Amino acid sequence: MSKVALITGITGQDGSYLADLLLKRGYTVWGMKRRSSSFNTERIDALFANDRQEEDPRFHYFYGDLTDSNNIIKYVQEIQPDEIYNLAAMSHVKVSFDTPEYTGNVDGLGTLRMLEAVRILGLTEKTRIYQASTSELYGKVQEIPQSETTPFYPRSPYGVAKLYAYWMTVNYREAYNMFACNGILFNHESPVRGETFVTRKITRAIANISLGFQSVLSLGNLDAKRDWGHAKDYVEAMYLMLQQDEPEDFVIATGKTTSIRDFVRMAFSEVGIDIAFSGKGVEEIGQIDAIDRAKFEAATGIEANHLSIGQELVKVDPFYFRPTEVELLIGDPTKAKEKLGWVAKHTLPELISEMVACDVERVRKNHYLKTGGFAILNNVEDVI
Ligand code: NAP
Ligand code: GDD
């Protein structure tokens, strides 16, 4: 009998990678999907397509929402999952300042609803739960690097809601003997990262600027530092946590940290553009310092005629500042290495290279679909 997993947040970055991983390991996978007025299954469509070839499909979804207890109870009862991966969340830190109550309802109470469903239905012995906790719990960091024992100090409604979920998970483990784990995951990215998180915003902008569809990239705090890994590695850690003999909480991180400014530099260099930053605060700008024209052409398929030395490609827009910021995150993944045998396989340069290449390819494809050819891209004045 194959194991059955229920994934909330199946349409998100992590949900799609995790579903792929579990299907490859022989699981039957059920995903909770929100009703949307437009298609929201782009990240998992390929999994359905593969699954349809099989006689006994193992990939299913149901409509649901973490704010709806009845819905959760109904489907947990029907599915009787061996493992629940609770990944659904309003996951954007800045947006959580605009929607604090909703964020608390989904990210905080939503987790409680899932834990309660398992308890009420008498599944505490059968069903293991993974809770998507976050390095945002550390917020104004109390220790460098951050480990499982570092005190929390969240700095946003998102972080505070996730703190509630973290402790509910610990409490249900202790009170009801449930196999419930927190994965305290540091930032992880991929080519299917949501477009408004900073890494993907940068790699998309580089593709658009390179191919002549955008003139400048506007960002907020360039000094913030993050410990960035690849989502593909991080979903493996989620799976491993639920295969242990005892439920425990784990930090998942690379142990390295990089500023937003350096990420920008590294990502532009993928298309042969060197960026030099000058100025301070909101006056800071990033200009083209040098262009490796052969590298640019190899990466984009067009000549760099529309770009010139000194051209301003990056600026700071205070719109993207947060009321309270998390300035520095760097995780200590020692426990995960020792107990799960987990280490990050992808380096940051590899991750950036993959993200930039995928975004360039996407922009080229979209453009091709619209125009029926690439020739026009060499005459970029027409399309900027
Ligand atoms: P994501 O791409 O933003 O995906 C979030 C998922 O949650 C989407 O499928 C979304 O559905 C769904 N969702 C949002 N509100 C919901 C609701 N009320 N009911 C049901 N589903 C809802 O996030 P991610 O990067 O994959 O992250 C997965 C989880 O890990 C999140 O809980 C996040 O907070 C946490 N986390 C992420 C990171 C990271 O760096 N990526 C680090 C630490 C922790 P739609 O597609 O319909 O919007
Ligand atoms: N999004 C965004 N957009 N962030 C910017 C920008 C911008 O234009 N300019 C600078 N930043 C800075 C933010 O201020 C923050 O310090 C950093 O870039 C990273 O922002 P995000 O990529 O939005 O991620 P995050 O660290 O706030 O949150 C992500 O990681 C958490 C784990 O630490 C999300 O995935 C959370 O769901 C996750 O819990």
Coordinates of C-alpha atoms and ligand atoms in Angstrom, one line a residue:
M1 CA 0.0 0.0 0.0
S2 CA 1.4 3.4 -0.9
K3 CA 1.5 6.1 1.7
V4 CA -1.0 8.9 1.4
A5 CA 0.0 12.5 1.8
L6 CA -2.1 15.6 2.1
I7 CA -0.4 18.9 1.1
T8 CA -1.9 22.3 1.8
G9 CA -0.4 25.0 -0.4
I10 CA -0.1 22.5 -3.3
T11 CA -0.2 25.3 -5.9
G12 CA 2.7 27.2 -4.3
Q13 CA 6.5 26.9 -4.9
D14 CA 7.1 24.3 -2.2
G15 CA 3.9 22.4 -2.7
S16 CA 4.7 21.8 -6.3
Y17 CA 8.3 20.5 -5.6
L18 CA 7.1 18.4 -2.6
A19 CA 4.3 16.8 -4.6
D20 CA 6.8 15.9 -7.3
L21 CA 9.1 14.4 -4.7
L22 CA 6.4 12.3 -3.0
L23 CA 4.9 11.0 -6.2
K24 CA 8.4 9.9 -7.2
R25 CA 8.6 8.0 -3.9
G26 CA 5.4 6.2 -4.6
Y27 CA 3.0 8.2 -2.5
T28 CA -0.6 9.0 -3.3
V29 CA -0.8 12.8 -3.0
W30 CA -3.8 15.0 -2.3
G31 CA -3.5 18.7 -2.6
M32 CA -5.7 21.4 -1.1
K33 CA -6.3 24.0 -3.8
R34 CA -8.1 27.4 -3.4
R35 CA -10.8 28.4 -5.8
S36 CA -9.5 31.2 -7.9
S37 CA -11.0 33.3 -10.7
S38 CA -8.1 32.6 -12.9
F39 CA -5.9 29.4 -13.3
N40 CA -3.6 28.9 -10.4
T41 CA -2.3 25.4 -11.1
E42 CA 0.6 26.3 -13.4
R43 CA 3.2 24.9 -11.1
I44 CA 1.5 21.5 -10.8
D45 CA 0.0 21.1 -14.3
A46 CA 2.9 18.9 -15.4
L47 CA 2.2 16.5 -12.5
F48 CA -1.4 16.0 -13.6
A49 CA -0.3 15.5 -17.2
N50 CA 2.1 12.7 -16.2
D51 CA -0.4 11.2 -13.8
R52 CA -3.1 10.9 -16.5
Q53 CA -0.9 8.4 -18.4
E54 CA -1.2 6.0 -15.5
E55 CA -4.1 3.6 -14.9
D56 CA -4.3 4.4 -11.2
P57 CA -3.7 8.1 -10.8
R58 CA -2.0 9.0 -7.6
F59 CA -2.3 12.8 -7.8
H60 CA -5.6 14.4 -6.7
Y61 CA -6.8 17.8 -5.4
F62 CA -9.8 19.1 -3.6
Y63 CA -11.0 22.7 -3.2
G64 CA -10.4 24.0 0.3
D65 CA -9.1 26.8 2.4
L66 CA -7.3 27.0 5.7
T67 CA -9.9 29.4 7.1
D68 CA -12.6 26.7 6.7
S69 CA -12.7 24.1 9.5
N70 CA -15.5 22.1 8.1
N71 CA -13.7 21.7 4.8
I72 CA -10.5 20.6 6.5
I73 CA -12.3 18.1 8.7
K74 CA -14.3 16.7 5.8
Y75 CA -11.2 16.1 3.7
V76 CA -8.9 14.8 6.4
Q77 CA -11.6 12.3 7.3
E78 CA -12.0 11.2 3.6
I79 CA -8.3 11.1 2.8
Q80 CA -7.1 9.5 6.1
P81 CA -3.6 10.8 5.3
D82 CA -0.4 9.2 6.7
E83 CA 1.3 12.5 6.4
I84 CA 0.1 16.1 6.3
Y85 CA 2.4 18.9 5.0
N86 CA 0.9 22.2 6.1
L87 CA 2.4 24.6 3.6
A88 CA -0.5 26.9 2.9
A89 CA 0.0 30.4 4.1
M90 CA -0.3 34.1 3.2
S91 CA 3.5 33.9 2.8
H92 CA 4.4 37.5 1.8
V93 CA 6.0 39.4 4.8
K94 CA 5.3 42.9 3.4
V95 CA 1.7 42.1 2.5
S96 CA 1.1 40.8 6.0
F97 CA 1.4 44.4 7.3
D98 CA -1.6 45.3 5.0
T99 CA -3.6 42.2 5.9
P100 CA -2.6 41.3 9.5
E101 CA -5.9 39.9 10.6
Y102 CA -6.2 37.7 7.5
T103 CA -2.6 36.6 7.9
G104 CA -3.3 35.6 11.6
N105 CA -6.4 33.7 10.5
V106 CA -4.6 31.6 7.8
D107 CA -1.1 31.3 9.1
G108 CA -1.9 31.1 12.8
L109 CA -5.4 29.7 13.2
G110 CA -5.2 27.7 10.0
T111 CA -2.5 25.6 11.5
L112 CA -4.6 25.1 14.7
R113 CA -7.5 24.0 12.5
M114 CA -5.4 21.3 10.8
L115 CA -4.0 20.0 14.2
E116 CA -7.5 20.0 15.6
A117 CA -8.9 18.1 12.6
V118 CA -6.4 15.3 13.2
R119 CA -7.1 15.2 16.9
I120 CA -10.9 15.4 16.6
L121 CA -10.9 12.6 14.0
G122 CA -8.8 10.3 16.2
L123 CA -5.9 10.2 13.8
T124 CA -3.2 11.2 16.3
E125 CA -1.5 7.8 16.1
K126 CA -1.8 7.5 12.3
T127 CA -1.2 11.0 10.9
R128 CA 2.2 12.8 11.0
I129 CA 2.2 16.6 10.5
Y130 CA 4.8 18.9 9.1
Q131 CA 4.3 22.6 9.9
A132 CA 6.0 25.1 7.6
S133 CA 7.7 27.3 10.2
T134 CA 10.1 30.0 9.2
S135 CA 13.3 31.9 9.9
E136 CA 11.1 34.9 10.1
L137 CA 10.5 33.7 13.7
Y138 CA 14.0 35.0 14.5
G139 CA 13.2 38.5 13.2
K140 CA 15.4 40.8 15.2
V141 CA 18.0 38.2 15.7
Q142 CA 19.1 37.3 19.2
E143 CA 22.0 35.1 18.1
I144 CA 24.2 34.6 15.1
P145 CA 23.8 32.1 13.5
Q146 CA 20.3 31.1 14.4
S147 CA 19.7 27.5 15.5
E148 CA 16.8 25.5 17.1
T149 CA 17.6 27.0 20.5
T150 CA 17.8 30.7 19.4
P151 CA 15.1 32.8 21.0
F152 CA 12.4 34.1 18.6
Y153 CA 11.7 37.8 18.0
P154 CA 9.3 38.1 15.0
R155 CA 9.1 41.4 13.2
S156 CA 5.9 41.2 11.2
P157 CA 2.3 40.1 11.4
Y158 CA 3.4 37.1 9.3
G159 CA 6.2 36.3 11.7
V160 CA 3.9 36.6 14.7
A161 CA 1.2 34.4 13.1
K162 CA 3.8 31.8 12.3
L163 CA 5.0 32.0 16.0
Y164 CA 1.5 31.0 17.1
A165 CA 1.5 28.1 14.6
Y166 CA 5.0 27.0 15.8
W167 CA 4.0 26.8 19.4
M168 CA 0.6 25.2 18.6
T169 CA 2.5 22.5 16.8
V170 CA 4.8 22.0 19.8
N171 CA 1.9 22.0 22.2
Y172 CA -0.1 19.4 20.2
R173 CA 2.9 17.2 20.1
E174 CA 3.4 17.4 23.9
A175 CA -0.3 17.4 24.9
Y176 CA -1.6 14.7 22.6
N177 CA 1.5 12.8 21.7
M178 CA 1.1 13.7 18.1
F179 CA 3.9 13.3 15.5
A180 CA 4.1 17.0 14.7
C181 CA 7.3 18.8 13.5
N182 CA 8.3 22.3 12.8
G183 CA 10.6 22.8 9.9
I184 CA 12.3 26.2 10.6
L185 CA 13.2 26.9 6.9
F186 CA 15.3 29.8 5.9
N187 CA 14.6 31.5 2.5
H188 CA 14.5 29.1 -0.4
E189 CA 14.0 30.0 -4.0
S190 CA 13.7 28.4 -7.4
P191 CA 12.6 29.2 -11.0
V192 CA 9.0 28.9 -9.8
R193 CA 9.4 31.2 -6.8
G194 CA 6.5 33.7 -6.4
E195 CA 7.2 36.7 -8.6
T196 CA 7.0 39.3 -5.8
F197 CA 9.7 37.8 -3.6
V198 CA 13.0 39.6 -4.0
T199 CA 15.0 37.0 -5.8
R200 CA 12.5 36.3 -8.5
K201 CA 11.7 39.9 -8.8
I202 CA 15.4 40.5 -9.6
T203 CA 15.8 37.5 -12.0
R204 CA 12.6 38.5 -13.9
A205 CA 13.7 42.1 -14.2
I206 CA 17.1 41.0 -15.5
A207 CA 15.4 38.9 -18.2
N208 CA 13.0 41.8 -19.1
I209 CA 15.8 44.4 -19.1
S210 CA 18.1 42.2 -21.2
L211 CA 15.4 41.6 -23.8
G212 CA 14.3 45.2 -23.9
F213 CA 11.0 45.0 -22.0
Q214 CA 11.9 46.9 -18.8
S215 CA 14.1 49.9 -18.2
V216 CA 14.9 49.8 -14.5
L217 CA 14.6 47.5 -11.4
S218 CA 13.1 49.2 -8.3
L219 CA 13.9 47.6 -5.0
G220 CA 13.6 48.4 -1.2
N221 CA 16.2 47.6 1.4
L222 CA 19.4 46.5 -0.4
D223 CA 21.3 46.0 2.9
A224 CA 19.2 43.1 4.2
K225 CA 20.9 39.7 4.2
R226 CA 19.3 36.3 3.7
D227 CA 20.4 32.7 3.9
W228 CA 19.1 31.5 0.5
G229 CA 18.9 27.9 -0.6
H230 CA 17.1 25.9 -3.4
A231 CA 13.5 24.8 -2.8
K232 CA 14.2 21.5 -4.3
D233 CA 16.7 20.7 -1.5
Y234 CA 14.4 22.1 1.2
V235 CA 11.3 19.9 0.4
E236 CA 13.6 16.9 0.8
A237 CA 14.2 18.0 4.4
M238 CA 10.4 18.3 5.0
Y239 CA 10.0 14.7 3.9
L240 CA 13.0 13.5 6.0
M241 CA 11.5 15.1 9.1
L242 CA 8.4 13.0 8.9
Q243 CA 10.4 9.7 8.4
Q244 CA 12.2 10.0 11.8
D245 CA 11.5 7.8 14.8
E246 CA 10.7 10.8 17.0
P247 CA 9.0 14.2 16.1
E248 CA 11.4 17.1 16.4
D249 CA 11.9 20.6 15.1
F250 CA 14.8 21.4 12.6
V251 CA 16.5 24.4 11.2
I252 CA 17.0 24.1 7.4
A253 CA 19.5 26.5 6.0
T254 CA 22.8 26.8 4.1
G255 CA 24.8 28.5 6.8
K256 CA 25.8 31.3 4.4
T257 CA 24.3 34.8 4.1
T258 CA 24.3 37.3 1.2
S259 CA 22.9 40.9 0.9
I260 CA 20.2 41.8 -1.6
R261 CA 22.8 44.1 -3.3
D262 CA 25.2 41.2 -3.8
F263 CA 22.4 39.0 -5.1
V264 CA 21.6 41.8 -7.7
R265 CA 25.3 41.9 -8.8
M266 CA 25.6 38.1 -9.0
A267 CA 22.3 37.8 -11.0
F268 CA 23.2 40.6 -13.5
S269 CA 26.6 39.0 -14.1
E270 CA 24.8 35.9 -15.4
V271 CA 24.0 37.9 -18.5
G272 CA 27.5 39.6 -18.7
I273 CA 26.5 42.8 -17.0
D274 CA 28.6 44.3 -14.2
I275 CA 26.6 46.6 -11.9
A276 CA 28.3 49.3 -9.8
F277 CA 26.4 50.8 -6.9
S278 CA 26.8 54.4 -5.7
G279 CA 24.9 56.8 -3.5
K280 CA 23.3 56.1 -0.1
G281 CA 19.8 55.2 1.2
V282 CA 17.0 56.2 -1.2
E283 CA 19.6 57.9 -3.5
E284 CA 21.5 54.7 -4.1
I285 CA 21.6 53.5 -7.7
G286 CA 23.1 50.7 -9.7
Q287 CA 24.7 51.5 -13.1
I288 CA 26.2 49.4 -15.8
D289 CA 30.0 49.3 -15.1
A290 CA 30.9 46.9 -17.9
I291 CA 29.3 44.6 -20.4
D292 CA 30.7 41.3 -21.6
R293 CA 29.0 41.4 -24.9
A294 CA 29.8 37.8 -25.9
K295 CA 28.4 36.5 -22.6
F296 CA 25.3 38.7 -23.0
E297 CA 24.6 37.3 -26.4
A298 CA 25.2 33.7 -25.3
A299 CA 22.8 34.2 -22.4
T300 CA 20.0 36.1 -24.2
G301 CA 20.3 35.3 -27.9
I302 CA 20.5 39.0 -28.8
E303 CA 23.1 41.7 -29.1
A304 CA 23.4 44.3 -26.2
N305 CA 22.9 47.3 -28.5
H306 CA 20.3 48.8 -26.3
L307 CA 22.6 48.9 -23.2
S308 CA 25.4 51.2 -22.5
I309 CA 28.0 51.9 -19.8
G310 CA 26.7 54.2 -17.1
Q311 CA 23.1 53.3 -17.8
E312 CA 21.0 53.2 -14.5
L313 CA 19.4 49.8 -14.1
V314 CA 18.7 49.6 -10.4
K315 CA 17.1 52.2 -8.0
V316 CA 15.7 52.3 -4.5
D317 CA 12.0 52.9 -4.0
P318 CA 10.9 53.4 -0.4
F319 CA 7.5 51.8 -1.3
Y320 CA 9.3 48.5 -0.8
F321 CA 10.5 49.3 2.7
R322 CA 8.8 47.4 5.6
P323 CA 7.6 49.1 8.8
T324 CA 9.9 46.7 10.7
E325 CA 12.6 44.8 8.9
V326 CA 14.5 41.6 9.4
E327 CA 18.1 42.7 8.6
L328 CA 20.0 39.5 8.9
L329 CA 19.3 35.8 8.6
I330 CA 21.9 33.0 8.7
G331 CA 21.0 29.6 9.9
D332 CA 22.9 26.8 11.6
P333 CA 21.8 23.5 10.0
T334 CA 24.1 21.3 12.1
K335 CA 21.1 19.4 13.7
A336 CA 19.6 18.6 10.3
K337 CA 23.0 17.3 9.1
E338 CA 23.5 15.1 12.1
K339 CA 20.0 13.7 12.5
L340 CA 18.5 13.9 9.0
G341 CA 21.7 13.5 7.0
W342 CA 20.5 16.6 5.2
V343 CA 22.8 19.2 3.6
A344 CA 22.0 21.8 0.9
K345 CA 23.1 20.4 -2.4
H346 CA 22.7 23.6 -4.6
T347 CA 25.0 26.6 -4.1
L348 CA 23.7 30.1 -4.4
P349 CA 25.5 30.8 -7.7
E350 CA 23.9 27.6 -9.1
L351 CA 20.5 28.7 -7.9
I352 CA 20.9 32.2 -9.4
S353 CA 22.2 30.8 -12.7
E354 CA 19.1 28.5 -13.0
M355 CA 16.7 31.3 -12.1
V356 CA 18.1 33.8 -14.6
A357 CA 18.3 31.3 -17.4
C358 CA 14.7 30.2 -16.8
D359 CA 13.4 33.7 -16.7
V360 CA 15.2 34.7 -19.9
E361 CA 13.8 31.6 -21.6
R362 CA 10.3 32.5 -20.4
V363 CA 10.4 36.1 -21.6
R364 CA 11.8 34.9 -25.0
K365 CA 8.9 32.3 -25.3
N366 CA 6.2 34.8 -24.3
H367 CA 7.6 37.3 -26.8
Y368 CA 7.8 34.6 -29.5
L369 CA 4.2 33.7 -28.9
K370 CA 3.1 37.3 -29.3
T371 CA 5.1 38.2 -32.3
G372 CA 5.9 34.9 -34.1
G373 CA 9.6 35.7 -34.1
F374 CA 12.6 37.0 -32.3
A375 CA 13.9 39.4 -35.0
I376 CA 12.1 42.4 -33.5
L377 CA 14.2 42.0 -30.3
N378 CA 17.3 43.3 -32.0
N379 CA 15.4 46.5 -32.6
V380 CA 14.5 47.0 -28.9
E381 CA 13.7 50.7 -29.2
D382 CA 10.3 49.5 -30.6
V383 CA 9.5 47.3 -27.6
I384 CA 10.8 49.1 -24.5
Ligands
NAP1 P1 3.8 30.3 -1.8 O1 4.5 30.0 -3.0 O2 3.4 31.7 -1.5 O3 2.6 29.3 -1.6 C1 1.6 29.4 -0.7 C2 0.5 28.4 -0.9 O4 -0.5 28.6 0.1 C3 -0.2 28.6 -2.3 O5 -0.6 27.4 -2.8 C4 -1.4 29.4 -1.9 O6 -2.5 29.2 -2.8 C5 -1.8 28.7 -0.6 N1 -2.7 29.5 0.3 C6 -2.6 30.8 0.6 N2 -3.6 31.1 1.4 C7 -4.4 30.0 1.6 C8 -5.6 29.7 2.3 N3 -6.2 30.6 3.0 N4 -6.1 28.5 2.2 C9 -5.4 27.5 1.5 N5 -4.3 27.7 0.8 C10 -3.8 29.0 0.8 O7 4.8 29.9 -0.5 P2 6.0 28.9 -0.5 O8 7.2 29.7 -0.8 O9 5.7 27.7 -1.3 O10 6.1 28.5 1.0 C11 5.4 27.4 1.5 C12 5.2 27.5 3.0 O11 6.5 27.6 3.7 C13 4.4 28.8 3.5 O12 3.7 28.5 4.6 C14 5.6 29.8 3.8 O13 5.1 30.7 4.8 C15 6.6 28.8 4.4 N6 8.0 29.2 4.3 C16 8.5 29.6 3.1 C17 9.8 29.9 2.9 C18 10.4 30.3 1.6 O14 11.5 30.9 1.6 N7 9.8 29.9 0.5 C19 10.7 29.9 4.1 C20 10.1 29.5 5.3 C21 8.8 29.2 5.4 P3 -2.6 30.2 -4.1 O15 -1.7 29.6 -5.1 O16 -4.1 30.1 -4.5 O17 -2.2 31.6 -3.7
GDD2 N1 9.8 41.3 -1.8 C1 10.7 42.3 -1.9 N2 10.6 43.2 -2.9 N3 11.7 42.3 -0.9 C2 12.7 43.3 -1.1 C3 12.6 44.2 -2.1 C4 11.5 44.2 -3.0 O1 11.4 45.0 -4.0 N4 13.7 45.0 -2.0 C5 14.4 44.6 -0.9 N5 13.8 43.6 -0.4 C6 14.2 42.9 0.9 C7 13.1 42.7 1.9 O2 13.0 44.0 2.6 C8 13.7 41.6 2.7 O3 14.6 42.1 3.7 C9 14.4 40.7 1.7 O4 14.5 41.5 0.5 C10 13.7 39.4 1.4 O5 12.4 39.7 1.0 P1 11.5 38.6 0.4 O6 12.1 38.0 -0.8 O7 10.1 39.2 0.2 O8 11.5 37.4 1.5 P2 11.3 37.5 3.1 O9 12.7 37.1 3.6 O10 10.7 38.7 3.6 O11 10.3 36.3 3.3 C11 10.5 35.0 2.7 O12 11.3 34.2 3.4 C12 10.8 33.8 4.7 C13 11.8 32.9 5.4 O13 12.8 33.7 6.0 C14 9.1 34.4 2.5 O14 9.2 33.3 1.6 C15 8.5 34.0 3.8 O15 7.2 33.3 3.5 C16 9.4 33.1 4.5 O16 8.9 32.7 5.8

